[in-house]
Amino acid sequence: MTESSPSAQTAQRGMFRPVLWVLLLISAVLNIVTSNIGINIFVGIGFGLATMACAAALVVDHYRHRRP
């Protein structure tokens, strides 16, 4: 088995956080819109759960990669 080089890991991590931020913003906006329009409540709950999952992943990523 070969391990990824540190630069490859940094590049991969470099794309992870921006993608999570974009997904967080999109799911939050869609949650607000579906709540205000009155679409089926389960659609809004789904977007709310997606928002919480993105936020949790960002927090975990922050604590996992912070400098001591």
JSON list of C-alpha atoms in Angstrom, two decimals:
[
{"chain": "A", "resi": 1, "resn": "MET", "atom": "CA", "xyz": [0.00, 0.00, 0.00]},
{"chain": "A", "resi": 2, "resn": "THR", "atom": "CA", "xyz": [1.22, 3.46, -0.77]},
{"chain": "A", "resi": 3, "resn": "GLU", "atom": "CA", "xyz": [0.42, 6.47, 1.32]},
{"chain": "A", "resi": 4, "resn": "SER", "atom": "CA", "xyz": [-0.56, 9.77, -0.21]},
{"chain": "A", "resi": 5, "resn": "SER", "atom": "CA", "xyz": [2.03, 12.46, -0.14]},
{"chain": "A", "resi": 6, "resn": "PRO", "atom": "CA", "xyz": [1.49, 15.37, 2.27]},
{"chain": "A", "resi": 7, "resn": "SER", "atom": "CA", "xyz": [0.95, 17.78, -0.63]},
{"chain": "A", "resi": 8, "resn": "ALA", "atom": "CA", "xyz": [-1.77, 15.52, -2.08]},
{"chain": "A", "resi": 9, "resn": "GLN", "atom": "CA", "xyz": [-3.48, 15.35, 1.31]},
{"chain": "A", "resi": 10, "resn": "THR", "atom": "CA", "xyz": [-3.31, 19.13, 1.65]},
{"chain": "A", "resi": 11, "resn": "ALA", "atom": "CA", "xyz": [-4.76, 19.60, -1.83]},
{"chain": "A", "resi": 12, "resn": "GLN", "atom": "CA", "xyz": [-7.57, 17.16, -1.06]},
{"chain": "A", "resi": 13, "resn": "ARG", "atom": "CA", "xyz": [-8.33, 18.91, 2.24]},
{"chain": "A", "resi": 14, "resn": "GLY", "atom": "CA", "xyz": [-8.17, 22.23, 0.42]},
{"chain": "A", "resi": 15, "resn": "MET", "atom": "CA", "xyz": [-11.26, 21.29, -1.60]},
{"chain": "A", "resi": 16, "resn": "PHE", "atom": "CA", "xyz": [-13.15, 19.68, 1.27]},
{"chain": "A", "resi": 17, "resn": "ARG", "atom": "CA", "xyz": [-13.87, 22.80, 3.32]},
{"chain": "A", "resi": 18, "resn": "PRO", "atom": "CA", "xyz": [-15.05, 25.08, 0.48]},
{"chain": "A", "resi": 19, "resn": "VAL", "atom": "CA", "xyz": [-17.38, 22.35, -0.79]},
{"chain": "A", "resi": 20, "resn": "LEU", "atom": "CA", "xyz": [-18.82, 21.92, 2.72]},
{"chain": "A", "resi": 21, "resn": "TRP", "atom": "CA", "xyz": [-19.32, 25.68, 3.05]},
{"chain": "A", "resi": 22, "resn": "VAL", "atom": "CA", "xyz": [-21.16, 25.84, -0.29]},
{"chain": "A", "resi": 23, "resn": "LEU", "atom": "CA", "xyz": [-23.35, 22.86, 0.63]},
{"chain": "A", "resi": 24, "resn": "LEU", "atom": "CA", "xyz": [-24.03, 24.44, 4.03]},
{"chain": "A", "resi": 25, "resn": "LEU", "atom": "CA", "xyz": [-25.17, 27.70, 2.47]},
{"chain": "A", "resi": 26, "resn": "ILE", "atom": "CA", "xyz": [-27.28, 26.04, -0.22]},
{"chain": "A", "resi": 27, "resn": "SER", "atom": "CA", "xyz": [-29.01, 23.69, 2.22]},
{"chain": "A", "resi": 28, "resn": "ALA", "atom": "CA", "xyz": [-29.64, 26.53, 4.71]},
{"chain": "A", "resi": 29, "resn": "VAL", "atom": "CA", "xyz": [-31.19, 28.74, 2.03]},
{"chain": "A", "resi": 30, "resn": "LEU", "atom": "CA", "xyz": [-33.32, 25.89, 0.73]},
{"chain": "A", "resi": 31, "resn": "ASN", "atom": "CA", "xyz": [-34.44, 25.11, 4.27]},
{"chain": "A", "resi": 32, "resn": "ILE", "atom": "CA", "xyz": [-35.54, 28.73, 4.77]},
{"chain": "A", "resi": 33, "resn": "VAL", "atom": "CA", "xyz": [-37.31, 28.84, 1.41]},
{"chain": "A", "resi": 34, "resn": "THR", "atom": "CA", "xyz": [-39.18, 25.57, 1.91]},
{"chain": "A", "resi": 35, "resn": "SER", "atom": "CA", "xyz": [-40.23, 26.65, 5.40]},
{"chain": "A", "resi": 36, "resn": "ASN", "atom": "CA", "xyz": [-41.62, 29.96, 4.16]},
{"chain": "A", "resi": 37, "resn": "ILE", "atom": "CA", "xyz": [-43.35, 28.59, 1.06]},
{"chain": "A", "resi": 38, "resn": "GLY", "atom": "CA", "xyz": [-45.10, 25.84, 2.95]},
{"chain": "A", "resi": 39, "resn": "ILE", "atom": "CA", "xyz": [-43.90, 22.86, 0.94]},
{"chain": "A", "resi": 40, "resn": "ASN", "atom": "CA", "xyz": [-44.14, 19.44, 2.58]},
{"chain": "A", "resi": 41, "resn": "ILE", "atom": "CA", "xyz": [-42.56, 19.60, 6.04]},
{"chain": "A", "resi": 42, "resn": "PHE", "atom": "CA", "xyz": [-40.35, 16.55, 5.36]},
{"chain": "A", "resi": 43, "resn": "VAL", "atom": "CA", "xyz": [-38.57, 18.41, 2.55]},
{"chain": "A", "resi": 44, "resn": "GLY", "atom": "CA", "xyz": [-37.68, 21.20, 4.98]},
{"chain": "A", "resi": 45, "resn": "ILE", "atom": "CA", "xyz": [-36.58, 18.68, 7.59]},
{"chain": "A", "resi": 46, "resn": "GLY", "atom": "CA", "xyz": [-34.32, 17.03, 5.01]},
{"chain": "A", "resi": 47, "resn": "PHE", "atom": "CA", "xyz": [-32.63, 20.34, 4.19]},
{"chain": "A", "resi": 48, "resn": "GLY", "atom": "CA", "xyz": [-32.32, 21.12, 7.89]},
{"chain": "A", "resi": 49, "resn": "LEU", "atom": "CA", "xyz": [-30.61, 17.80, 8.52]},
{"chain": "A", "resi": 50, "resn": "ALA", "atom": "CA", "xyz": [-28.27, 18.42, 5.59]},
{"chain": "A", "resi": 51, "resn": "THR", "atom": "CA", "xyz": [-27.42, 21.83, 7.05]},
{"chain": "A", "resi": 52, "resn": "MET", "atom": "CA", "xyz": [-26.66, 20.31, 10.45]},
{"chain": "A", "resi": 53, "resn": "ALA", "atom": "CA", "xyz": [-24.54, 17.56, 8.88]},
{"chain": "A", "resi": 54, "resn": "CYS", "atom": "CA", "xyz": [-22.44, 20.09, 6.95]},
{"chain": "A", "resi": 55, "resn": "ALA", "atom": "CA", "xyz": [-21.97, 22.23, 10.04]},
{"chain": "A", "resi": 56, "resn": "ALA", "atom": "CA", "xyz": [-20.95, 19.20, 12.10]},
{"chain": "A", "resi": 57, "resn": "ALA", "atom": "CA", "xyz": [-18.48, 18.09, 9.41]},
{"chain": "A", "resi": 58, "resn": "LEU", "atom": "CA", "xyz": [-16.93, 21.58, 9.38]},
{"chain": "A", "resi": 59, "resn": "VAL", "atom": "CA", "xyz": [-16.54, 21.55, 13.17]},
{"chain": "A", "resi": 60, "resn": "VAL", "atom": "CA", "xyz": [-14.97, 18.07, 13.11]},
{"chain": "A", "resi": 61, "resn": "ASP", "atom": "CA", "xyz": [-12.61, 19.11, 10.30]},
{"chain": "A", "resi": 62, "resn": "HIS", "atom": "CA", "xyz": [-11.61, 22.21, 12.24]},
{"chain": "A", "resi": 63, "resn": "TYR", "atom": "CA", "xyz": [-10.75, 20.33, 15.41]},
{"chain": "A", "resi": 64, "resn": "ARG", "atom": "CA", "xyz": [-9.05, 17.50, 13.55]},
{"chain": "A", "resi": 65, "resn": "HIS", "atom": "CA", "xyz": [-6.70, 19.82, 11.61]},
{"chain": "A", "resi": 66, "resn": "ARG", "atom": "CA", "xyz": [-6.06, 22.68, 14.01]},
{"chain": "A", "resi": 67, "resn": "ARG", "atom": "CA", "xyz": [-2.53, 23.52, 14.98]},
{"chain": "A", "resi": 68, "resn": "PRO", "atom": "CA", "xyz": [-1.44, 22.78, 18.55]}
]
